[in-house]
Amino acid sequence: MKLYYSPAACSLAARISLHEAGIAAEFERVDLKAKVTEQGDDYRAINPAGSVPMLVLDDGEAVTENVAVLDLLAQRAPQLGAGGPLGRTRLIEMLSYLSTELHIAFKPFWHPDGDTTAAAQAVATRLAHLENRMAGAYLFGTDFTVADAYLFAMLRWAKGFALPLSPVMLTYFERVAERAGVRQALAEEGLA
Ligand SMILES: N[C@@H](CCC(=O)N[C@@H](CS)C(=O)NCC(=O)O)C(=O)O
């Protein structure tokens, strides 16, 4: 597999998940402003959406969108998915919330004219919702899932933008940060 990524971007969730799953992959950095890969290729010719993550499977199939990429990795490594009869549905439900509610709420921070006060409130509301439904040490209970990798990547942004995190979220963040696959991913992206 090959992951197109940008350091500290949401693609960090896929890198963490690959390492936690023990799936071998190569990684190619994308300059998201210039839309050029580290090999000098036009990224829009590779992924017309121009965003990361993009995961290219060994058969050449390319998968984009965090929800799809992370769901695929959880299918390849079921220990990183949610258990129970509705496990996959619950995982997609959570990934969709993370993508369409939390991830989107950060967008104004990257735009010079973005309303960051409203965005900070939106992030806080969504983190409170996630905290309320956290089922244990991780989002789904005792086991780390790809959804935790996604939430962790966004908690890093929250810290970077100096948004307040509750004691529960801070403890959760530190717990996730200690995992071997997370440490490896952070080190590889120069974020350790
Ligand atoms: N809908 C995409 C959005 C991913 C996304 O927003 N990626 C950001 C980095 S966190 C990006 O590539 N931004 C640059 C761009 O979209 O041009 C997904 O959920 O995967």
GROMACS .gro file of C-alpha atoms and ligand atoms in nm:
model
  212
    1MET     CA    1   0.000   0.000   0.000
    2LYS     CA    2   0.099   0.358  -0.045
    3LEU     CA    3  -0.034   0.650   0.155
    4TYR     CA    4  -0.025   1.004   0.020
    5TYR     CA    5  -0.002   1.228   0.323
    6SER     CA    6   0.089   1.568   0.455
    7PRO     CA    7   0.258   1.601   0.796
    8ALA     CA    8   0.012   1.663   1.082
    9ALA     CA    9  -0.287   1.655   0.844
   10CYS     CA   10  -0.581   1.420   0.887
   11SER     CA   11  -0.381   1.159   0.690
   12LEU     CA   12  -0.196   1.103   1.019
   13ALA     CA   13  -0.495   0.888   1.120
   14ALA     CA   14  -0.431   0.647   0.832
   15ARG     CA   15  -0.058   0.631   0.906
   16ILE     CA   16  -0.130   0.554   1.273
   17SER     CA   17  -0.384   0.290   1.172
   18LEU     CA   18  -0.139   0.127   0.929
   19HIS     CA   19   0.124   0.101   1.203
   20GLU     CA   20  -0.123  -0.017   1.467
   21ALA     CA   21  -0.243  -0.281   1.219
   22GLY     CA   22   0.111  -0.387   1.130
   23ILE     CA   23   0.040  -0.329   0.761
   24ALA     CA   24   0.348  -0.244   0.557
   25ALA     CA   25   0.315   0.071   0.351
   26GLU     CA   26   0.514   0.336   0.176
   27PHE     CA   27   0.442   0.701   0.226
   28GLU     CA   28   0.463   0.990  -0.016
   29ARG     CA   29   0.443   1.345   0.110
   30VAL     CA   30   0.219   1.596  -0.066
   31ASP     CA   31   0.268   1.971  -0.065
   32LEU     CA   32  -0.099   2.062  -0.026
   33LYS     CA   33  -0.052   2.424  -0.132
   34ALA     CA   34   0.147   2.351  -0.447
   35LYS     CA   35  -0.034   2.018  -0.508
   36VAL     CA   36   0.298   1.850  -0.584
   37THR     CA   37   0.425   1.524  -0.437
   38GLU     CA   38   0.773   1.479  -0.300
   39GLN     CA   39   0.861   1.292  -0.620
   40GLY     CA   40   0.766   1.604  -0.814
   41ASP     CA   41   0.440   1.471  -0.953
   42ASP     CA   42   0.127   1.679  -1.005
   43TYR     CA   43  -0.091   1.560  -0.718
   44ARG     CA   44  -0.413   1.665  -0.891
   45ALA     CA   45  -0.330   1.420  -1.168
   46ILE     CA   46  -0.308   1.149  -0.901
   47ASN     CA   47  -0.605   1.263  -0.692
   48PRO     CA   48  -0.825   1.523  -0.865
   49ALA     CA   49  -0.974   1.621  -0.526
   50GLY     CA   50  -0.626   1.742  -0.427
   51SER     CA   51  -0.668   1.635  -0.066
   52VAL     CA   52  -0.506   1.376   0.157
   53PRO     CA   53  -0.538   1.099   0.257
   54MET     CA   54  -0.524   0.884  -0.050
   55LEU     CA   55  -0.441   0.517  -0.009
   56VAL     CA   56  -0.329   0.318  -0.311
   57LEU     CA   57  -0.378  -0.056  -0.265
   58ASP     CA   58  -0.137  -0.317  -0.394
   59ASP     CA   59  -0.365  -0.385  -0.692
   60GLY     CA   60  -0.353  -0.016  -0.789
   61GLU     CA   61  -0.700   0.075  -0.661
   62ALA     CA   62  -0.698   0.419  -0.500
   63VAL     CA   63  -0.918   0.501  -0.202
   64THR     CA   64  -0.980   0.857  -0.084
   65GLU     CA   65  -1.184   1.013   0.201
   66ASN     CA   66  -1.094   0.952   0.562
   67VAL     CA   67  -1.412   0.755   0.633
   68ALA     CA   68  -1.348   0.513   0.346
   69VAL     CA   69  -0.972   0.483   0.407
   70LEU     CA   70  -1.013   0.416   0.779
   71ASP     CA   71  -1.304   0.178   0.727
   72LEU     CA   72  -1.095  -0.015   0.474
   73LEU     CA   73  -0.806  -0.041   0.720
   74ALA     CA   74  -1.043  -0.165   0.991
   75GLN     CA   75  -1.169  -0.431   0.750
   76ARG     CA   76  -0.811  -0.539   0.679
   77ALA     CA   77  -0.728  -0.531   1.054
   78PRO     CA   78  -1.051  -0.617   1.240
   79GLN     CA   79  -0.883  -0.555   1.576
   80LEU     CA   80  -0.897  -0.187   1.483
   81GLY     CA   81  -1.272  -0.194   1.419
   82ALA     CA   82  -1.570  -0.181   1.653
   83GLY     CA   83  -1.704  -0.510   1.783
   84GLY     CA   84  -2.059  -0.640   1.818
   85PRO     CA   85  -2.330  -0.721   1.566
   86LEU     CA   86  -2.352  -0.357   1.450
   87GLY     CA   87  -1.976  -0.308   1.473
   88ARG     CA   88  -1.909  -0.183   1.123
   89THR     CA   89  -2.219   0.039   1.127
   90ARG     CA   90  -2.111   0.189   1.459
   91LEU     CA   91  -1.762   0.248   1.326
   92ILE     CA   92  -1.891   0.425   1.014
   93GLU     CA   93  -2.130   0.623   1.230
   94MET     CA   94  -1.840   0.744   1.444
   95LEU     CA   95  -1.607   0.809   1.149
   96SER     CA   96  -1.881   1.008   0.978
   97TYR     CA   97  -1.934   1.218   1.289
   98LEU     CA   98  -1.561   1.281   1.316
   99SER     CA   99  -1.542   1.378   0.949
  100THR     CA  100  -1.860   1.576   0.890
  101GLU     CA  101  -1.894   1.738   1.232
  102LEU     CA  102  -1.556   1.765   1.405
  103HIS     CA  103  -1.313   1.782   1.112
  104ILE     CA  104  -1.530   2.039   0.933
  105ALA     CA  105  -1.552   2.249   1.249
  106PHE     CA  106  -1.176   2.313   1.231
  107LYS     CA  107  -1.185   2.452   0.877
  108PRO     CA  108  -1.213   2.824   0.975
  109PHE     CA  109  -0.877   2.797   1.153
  110TRP     CA  110  -0.706   2.748   0.817
  111HIS     CA  111  -0.875   3.040   0.647
  112PRO     CA  112  -0.747   3.392   0.710
  113ASP     CA  113  -1.102   3.531   0.732
  114GLY     CA  114  -1.247   3.233   0.921
  115ASP     CA  115  -1.464   3.292   1.229
  116THR     CA  116  -1.241   3.116   1.479
  117THR     CA  117  -1.455   3.213   1.779
  118ALA     CA  118  -1.755   3.031   1.636
  119ALA     CA  119  -1.529   2.747   1.523
  120ALA     CA  120  -1.380   2.707   1.872
  121GLN     CA  121  -1.733   2.679   2.011
  122ALA     CA  122  -1.829   2.425   1.746
  123VAL     CA  123  -1.520   2.215   1.821
  124ALA     CA  124  -1.591   2.231   2.197
  125THR     CA  125  -1.953   2.120   2.149
  126ARG     CA  126  -1.848   1.826   1.935
  127LEU     CA  127  -1.568   1.719   2.168
  128ALA     CA  128  -1.816   1.728   2.458
  129HIS     CA  129  -2.050   1.503   2.259
  130LEU     CA  130  -1.766   1.257   2.192
  131GLU     CA  131  -1.661   1.263   2.556
  132ASN     CA  132  -2.018   1.180   2.662
  133ARG     CA  133  -2.032   0.877   2.440
  134MET     CA  134  -1.677   0.757   2.505
  135ALA     CA  135  -1.725   0.403   2.630
  136GLY     CA  136  -1.404   0.355   2.826
  137ALA     CA  137  -1.036   0.415   2.766
  138TYR     CA  138  -1.111   0.460   2.395
  139LEU     CA  139  -1.413   0.571   2.192
  140PHE     CA  140  -1.554   0.218   2.174
  141GLY     CA  141  -1.436   0.093   2.512
  142THR     CA  142  -1.123  -0.095   2.599
  143ASP     CA  143  -0.987  -0.132   2.245
  144PHE     CA  144  -0.823   0.128   2.023
  145THR     CA  145  -0.988   0.166   1.682
  146VAL     CA  146  -0.920   0.363   1.365
  147ALA     CA  147  -1.171   0.619   1.497
  148ASP     CA  148  -0.935   0.691   1.787
  149ALA     CA  149  -0.657   0.752   1.537
  150TYR     CA  150  -0.875   1.011   1.360
  151LEU     CA  151  -0.982   1.181   1.684
  152PHE     CA  152  -0.619   1.190   1.802
  153ALA     CA  153  -0.508   1.369   1.484
  154MET     CA  154  -0.773   1.635   1.546
  155LEU     CA  155  -0.697   1.670   1.917
  156ARG     CA  156  -0.343   1.759   1.807
  157TRP     CA  157  -0.493   2.043   1.602
  158ALA     CA  158  -0.702   2.156   1.899
  159LYS     CA  159  -0.388   2.174   2.111
  160GLY     CA  160  -0.203   2.352   1.831
  161PHE     CA  161  -0.475   2.617   1.812
  162ALA     CA  162  -0.469   2.646   2.193
  163LEU     CA  163  -0.828   2.525   2.225
  164PRO     CA  164  -0.909   2.407   2.576
  165LEU     CA  165  -0.939   2.031   2.625
  166SER     CA  166  -1.129   1.881   2.918
  167PRO     CA  167  -0.933   1.671   3.169
  168VAL     CA  168  -1.094   1.357   3.021
  169MET     CA  169  -0.989   1.450   2.668
  170LEU     CA  170  -0.638   1.543   2.781
  171THR     CA  171  -0.596   1.209   2.957
  172TYR     CA  172  -0.734   1.032   2.650
  173PHE     CA  173  -0.494   1.224   2.425
  174GLU     CA  174  -0.197   1.126   2.640
  175ARG     CA  175  -0.312   0.763   2.648
  176VAL     CA  176  -0.332   0.748   2.270
  177ALA     CA  177  -0.001   0.933   2.230
  178GLU     CA  178   0.175   0.657   2.426
  179ARG     CA  179   0.078   0.380   2.183
  180ALA     CA  180   0.365   0.236   1.983
  181GLY     CA  181   0.199   0.286   1.643
  182VAL     CA  182   0.113   0.644   1.729
  183ARG     CA  183   0.466   0.723   1.844
  184GLN     CA  184   0.607   0.571   1.527
  185ALA     CA  185   0.368   0.775   1.310
  186LEU     CA  186   0.446   1.098   1.495
  187ALA     CA  187   0.820   1.038   1.468
  188GLU     CA  188   0.796   0.967   1.095
  189GLU     CA  189   0.608   1.293   1.035
  190GLY     CA  190   0.854   1.492   1.249
  191LEU     CA  191   0.590   1.557   1.515
  192ALA     CA  192   0.733   1.367   1.812
  193LIG     N1  193  -1.325   1.503   0.236
  193LIG     C1  194  -1.185   1.471   0.261
  193LIG     C2  195  -1.119   1.593   0.318
  193LIG     C3  196  -0.982   1.565   0.369
  193LIG     C4  197  -0.911   1.695   0.403
  193LIG     O1  198  -0.973   1.795   0.440
  193LIG     N2  199  -0.778   1.691   0.391
  193LIG     C5  200  -0.701   1.810   0.411
  193LIG     C6  201  -0.588   1.784   0.507
  193LIG     S1  202  -0.649   1.746   0.672
  193LIG     C7  203  -0.645   1.852   0.278
  193LIG     O2  204  -0.595   1.772   0.203
  193LIG     N3  205  -0.656   1.983   0.249
  193LIG     C8  206  -0.605   2.040   0.129
  193LIG     C9  207  -0.709   2.050   0.021
  193LIG     O3  208  -0.819   1.995   0.037
  193LIG     O4  209  -0.679   2.112  -0.080
  193LIG    C10  210  -1.174   1.352   0.357
  193LIG     O5  211  -1.260   1.341   0.446
  193LIG     O6  212  -1.081   1.273   0.344
   0.00000   0.00000   0.00000
